Amino acid sequence: MEIIPKFLEKNGLIFAFLVVGIIIYLSGIISDKLTRRKIPASAIAILIGLVIAYFGGVYSGGEKGIADVKIFSGFGTLGGSMFRDFAIVSTAMGASFSVLRRTGWVGALSLFLGIVLSFLGGVVIALFWGYRDAVSLTTIGAGACTYIVGPVTGAAIGASSDVIALSIAAGVVKAVFVTIGTPFAAKYIGLDNPHTALIYGGLMGTTSGVTAGLAATDPKLVPYGALTATFYTGLGCLACPSILYLLMRITFGE
């Protein structure tokens, strides 16, 4: 019997693909039979994945969640930045540039509004946590934009490792909520066409959350939301440690 665990360990990435395929298959059955497709199969698969990741991390006691379990080590590669970024970049192949041009200034405005509103929300949370210095407030506010902007900003302005960790946590929580909430909110906010997907990506910003949420809503919308969400991350990395940090220093001092 020892040969099976060893075989799975040596072929971890392939086994990870197999497990994901099984989860998607079962999610489709649950969606059809139990919810009559009112809850998309992709959303159910995401929820199952989050639950498995959580309990896998508790069981293993490690830092990589389920990837710390040897037979599931392939999830460390499958869920890593390489596959994530490849998936995000590849979605741009389906984008229509004529639709992008028609979005015009509204798409650009959504980027600035999304960054400012998320940043201010993070600052408010940081104030409730007891932080009063500009560096901590800016770092946590940046983390509320995305879990990438947070550590980039914190490193640039000299934040402590604890504050940077909090900024990452804030970004992860936001990504999870966007991932799960997008399919349920889509019909109420008119998220059913490329134009609104572009604006939604600019407002939410978290590329992973927007991509997964739109995939659960309508895969055809993914290239548009992912595009503006990617710009959001780049703009946030520029604005948070510069303009927004200066505003925090003026408001709260050193």
Coordinates of C-alpha atoms in Angstrom, one line a residue:
M1 CA 0.0 0.0 0.0
E2 CA 3.0 2.3 0.5
I3 CA 3.5 2.4 -3.3
I4 CA 0.3 4.5 -3.8
P5 CA 1.3 7.5 -1.6
K6 CA 4.8 7.5 -3.1
F7 CA 3.4 7.4 -6.6
L8 CA 1.1 10.4 -5.8
E9 CA 3.9 12.3 -4.2
K10 CA 6.1 11.9 -7.3
N11 CA 3.2 13.0 -9.5
G12 CA 1.8 15.7 -7.3
L13 CA 0.9 18.2 -10.0
I14 CA -1.0 15.6 -12.1
F15 CA -2.8 14.4 -9.0
A16 CA -3.7 18.0 -8.1
F17 CA -5.3 18.4 -11.6
L18 CA -7.2 15.2 -11.0
V19 CA -8.5 16.4 -7.6
V20 CA -9.6 19.7 -9.1
G21 CA -11.3 17.9 -11.9
I22 CA -13.2 15.7 -9.5
I23 CA -14.3 18.8 -7.4
I24 CA -15.5 20.5 -10.6
Y25 CA -17.4 17.4 -11.7
L26 CA -19.1 17.0 -8.2
S27 CA -19.9 20.7 -8.1
G28 CA -21.7 20.4 -11.4
I29 CA -23.8 17.6 -10.0
I30 CA -24.6 19.6 -6.8
S31 CA -25.5 22.6 -8.9
D32 CA -27.9 20.7 -11.1
K33 CA -29.5 18.4 -8.6
L34 CA -29.6 20.4 -5.4
T35 CA -29.8 24.0 -6.5
R36 CA -31.3 23.6 -10.0
R37 CA -28.4 25.8 -11.3
K38 CA -29.4 28.7 -9.1
I39 CA -25.9 28.5 -7.6
P40 CA -23.2 28.2 -10.4
A41 CA -21.1 25.1 -10.3
S42 CA -17.9 27.2 -10.3
A43 CA -19.1 29.0 -7.1
I44 CA -19.7 25.7 -5.4
A45 CA -16.2 24.5 -6.5
I46 CA -14.6 27.6 -5.1
L47 CA -16.3 27.1 -1.8
I48 CA -15.3 23.5 -1.6
G49 CA -11.7 24.5 -2.5
L50 CA -11.7 27.1 0.3
V51 CA -13.0 24.6 2.9
I52 CA -10.4 21.9 1.8
A53 CA -7.6 24.5 1.9
Y54 CA -8.6 25.6 5.4
F55 CA -8.9 22.1 7.0
G56 CA -5.8 21.0 5.1
G57 CA -3.9 23.8 6.7
V58 CA -5.3 22.9 10.1
Y59 CA -4.4 19.2 9.7
S60 CA -0.9 19.8 8.4
G61 CA 0.0 22.7 10.7
G62 CA 2.1 24.2 8.0
E63 CA 2.1 27.5 6.1
K64 CA 1.0 26.3 2.7
G65 CA -2.3 24.8 3.7
I66 CA -3.2 21.5 2.0
A67 CA 0.1 21.7 0.0
D68 CA 1.9 20.8 3.2
V69 CA 0.4 17.3 3.0
K70 CA 2.8 15.3 0.9
I71 CA 0.4 13.6 -1.4
F72 CA -1.2 17.0 -2.1
S73 CA 2.1 18.9 -2.6
G74 CA 1.2 19.5 -6.2
F75 CA -1.3 22.1 -5.1
G76 CA 1.6 24.3 -4.2
T77 CA 2.5 24.5 -7.9
L78 CA -1.0 24.4 -9.3
G79 CA -2.2 27.2 -6.9
G80 CA 1.1 29.2 -7.2
S81 CA 1.7 32.5 -8.9
M82 CA 3.0 30.9 -12.2
F83 CA -0.3 29.2 -13.1
R84 CA -2.4 32.0 -11.7
D85 CA -0.6 34.6 -13.8
F86 CA -0.6 32.4 -16.9
A87 CA -4.4 31.9 -16.5
I88 CA -4.9 35.6 -16.1
V89 CA -2.7 36.6 -19.0
S90 CA -4.3 34.0 -21.3
T91 CA -7.8 35.4 -20.7
A92 CA -6.8 38.6 -22.5
M93 CA -6.8 36.6 -25.8
G94 CA -10.6 36.7 -25.7
A95 CA -10.9 40.5 -25.1
S96 CA -12.4 42.7 -27.8
F97 CA -10.4 46.0 -28.2
S98 CA -13.5 47.7 -29.7
V99 CA -15.4 47.1 -26.5
L100 CA -12.4 48.4 -24.5
R101 CA -12.4 51.6 -26.4
R102 CA -16.1 52.1 -26.0
T103 CA -15.7 52.0 -22.2
G104 CA -13.7 55.2 -22.4
W105 CA -13.3 57.4 -19.4
V106 CA -15.8 55.4 -17.3
G107 CA -13.3 52.5 -17.1
A108 CA -10.5 54.9 -16.1
L109 CA -12.7 56.5 -13.5
S110 CA -13.6 53.1 -12.0
L111 CA -9.9 52.4 -11.4
F112 CA -9.4 55.6 -9.4
L113 CA -12.7 55.2 -7.5
G114 CA -11.9 51.6 -6.7
I115 CA -8.5 52.3 -5.3
V116 CA -9.5 55.3 -3.3
L117 CA -12.6 53.7 -1.8
S118 CA -10.8 50.4 -0.9
F119 CA -7.9 52.4 0.6
L120 CA -10.2 54.5 2.7
G121 CA -12.0 51.3 3.9
G122 CA -8.7 49.8 4.9
V123 CA -7.7 53.0 6.8
V124 CA -11.0 52.9 8.7
I125 CA -10.4 49.3 9.7
A126 CA -6.8 50.1 10.7
L127 CA -8.1 53.0 12.9
F128 CA -10.5 50.5 14.6
W129 CA -7.5 48.2 15.3
G130 CA -5.8 51.1 17.1
Y131 CA -3.3 52.2 14.5
R132 CA -2.7 55.9 14.3
D133 CA 0.6 56.3 12.4
A134 CA 0.7 57.1 8.7
V135 CA 2.9 54.2 7.7
S136 CA 0.6 51.5 9.3
L137 CA -2.6 53.2 8.1
T138 CA -1.2 53.5 4.5
T139 CA 0.0 49.9 4.5
I140 CA -3.3 48.4 5.7
G141 CA -5.2 50.7 3.4
A142 CA -3.2 49.5 0.5
G143 CA -3.8 45.9 1.6
A144 CA -7.5 46.5 1.3
C145 CA -6.9 47.3 -2.3
T146 CA -5.2 44.0 -3.0
Y147 CA -2.9 41.6 -1.1
I148 CA -0.2 42.6 -3.6
V149 CA -0.4 46.3 -3.3
G150 CA -0.3 46.0 0.6
P151 CA 3.2 44.4 0.9
V152 CA 4.6 46.5 -2.0
T153 CA 3.5 49.6 -0.2
G154 CA 4.6 48.5 3.2
A155 CA 8.1 47.6 1.9
A156 CA 8.4 51.0 0.2
I157 CA 7.5 53.1 3.2
G158 CA 9.2 51.0 5.9
A159 CA 6.2 49.3 7.6
S160 CA 6.8 46.5 10.2
S161 CA 6.4 42.9 9.2
D162 CA 3.3 42.6 11.4
V163 CA 1.6 45.4 9.7
I164 CA 2.5 44.0 6.3
A165 CA 1.1 40.7 7.3
L166 CA -2.2 42.4 8.3
S167 CA -2.3 44.2 4.9
I168 CA -2.0 40.8 3.2
A169 CA -4.7 39.3 5.3
A170 CA -7.0 42.3 4.5
G171 CA -6.4 41.7 0.8
V172 CA -7.0 38.0 1.0
V173 CA -10.3 38.5 2.8
K174 CA -11.4 40.9 0.1
A175 CA -10.5 38.5 -2.6
V176 CA -12.5 35.7 -1.0
F177 CA -15.6 37.9 -0.6
V178 CA -15.3 39.1 -4.2
T179 CA -14.9 35.5 -5.4
I180 CA -17.9 34.2 -3.6
G181 CA -20.1 37.2 -3.8
T182 CA -19.8 38.1 -7.5
P183 CA -22.1 35.3 -8.9
F184 CA -24.8 36.2 -6.4
A185 CA -24.6 40.0 -6.9
A186 CA -24.2 39.8 -10.7
K187 CA -27.9 39.9 -11.6
Y188 CA -28.6 42.8 -9.2
I189 CA -25.9 45.0 -10.6
G190 CA -26.2 44.2 -14.3
L191 CA -23.0 42.3 -14.5
D192 CA -23.8 40.5 -17.7
N193 CA -21.9 42.3 -20.5
P194 CA -18.2 43.3 -21.2
H195 CA -18.9 47.0 -20.4
T196 CA -20.0 46.4 -16.8
A197 CA -17.3 43.7 -16.4
L198 CA -14.6 46.3 -17.2
I199 CA -16.1 48.7 -14.7
Y200 CA -16.5 45.9 -12.1
G201 CA -12.9 44.9 -12.5
G202 CA -11.8 48.5 -12.0
L203 CA -13.9 49.0 -8.9
M204 CA -13.0 45.7 -7.2
G205 CA -9.4 45.4 -8.2
T206 CA -8.4 42.1 -6.8
T207 CA -7.4 40.2 -9.9
S208 CA -7.8 36.7 -8.5
G209 CA -11.1 37.5 -6.9
V210 CA -12.6 39.2 -9.9
T211 CA -11.3 36.5 -12.3
A212 CA -12.7 33.7 -10.2
G213 CA -16.0 35.5 -9.5
L214 CA -16.6 36.3 -13.2
A215 CA -15.7 32.7 -14.2
A216 CA -18.5 31.6 -11.9
T217 CA -20.8 34.2 -13.4
D218 CA -20.0 34.0 -17.1
P219 CA -16.6 32.9 -18.4
K220 CA -16.9 35.3 -21.4
L221 CA -16.6 38.2 -19.0
V222 CA -13.3 37.2 -17.5
P223 CA -11.0 38.9 -20.0
Y224 CA -12.6 42.3 -19.5
G225 CA -12.7 42.2 -15.7
A226 CA -9.2 40.7 -15.4
L227 CA -7.8 43.4 -17.7
T228 CA -9.0 46.4 -15.6
A229 CA -8.3 44.5 -12.3
T230 CA -4.7 44.1 -13.5
F231 CA -4.4 47.8 -14.2
Y232 CA -5.8 48.4 -10.8
T233 CA -3.0 46.5 -9.1
G234 CA -0.3 48.4 -11.1
L235 CA -2.0 51.8 -10.4
G236 CA -2.4 50.9 -6.7
C237 CA 1.4 50.0 -6.4
L238 CA 2.1 53.5 -7.7
A239 CA -0.5 55.6 -5.9
C240 CA -0.5 54.0 -2.4
P241 CA 3.2 54.5 -1.4
S242 CA 3.3 58.0 -3.0
I243 CA 0.2 60.2 -3.2
L244 CA -2.0 58.4 -0.7
Y245 CA 0.9 58.0 1.8
L246 CA 1.6 61.7 1.6
L247 CA -2.1 62.4 2.3
M248 CA -1.9 60.1 5.3
R249 CA 1.1 62.0 6.6
I250 CA -0.6 65.3 6.2
T251 CA -3.7 64.0 8.0
F252 CA -2.1 61.9 10.8
G253 CA 1.5 63.0 10.9
E254 CA 4.5 60.8 11.1

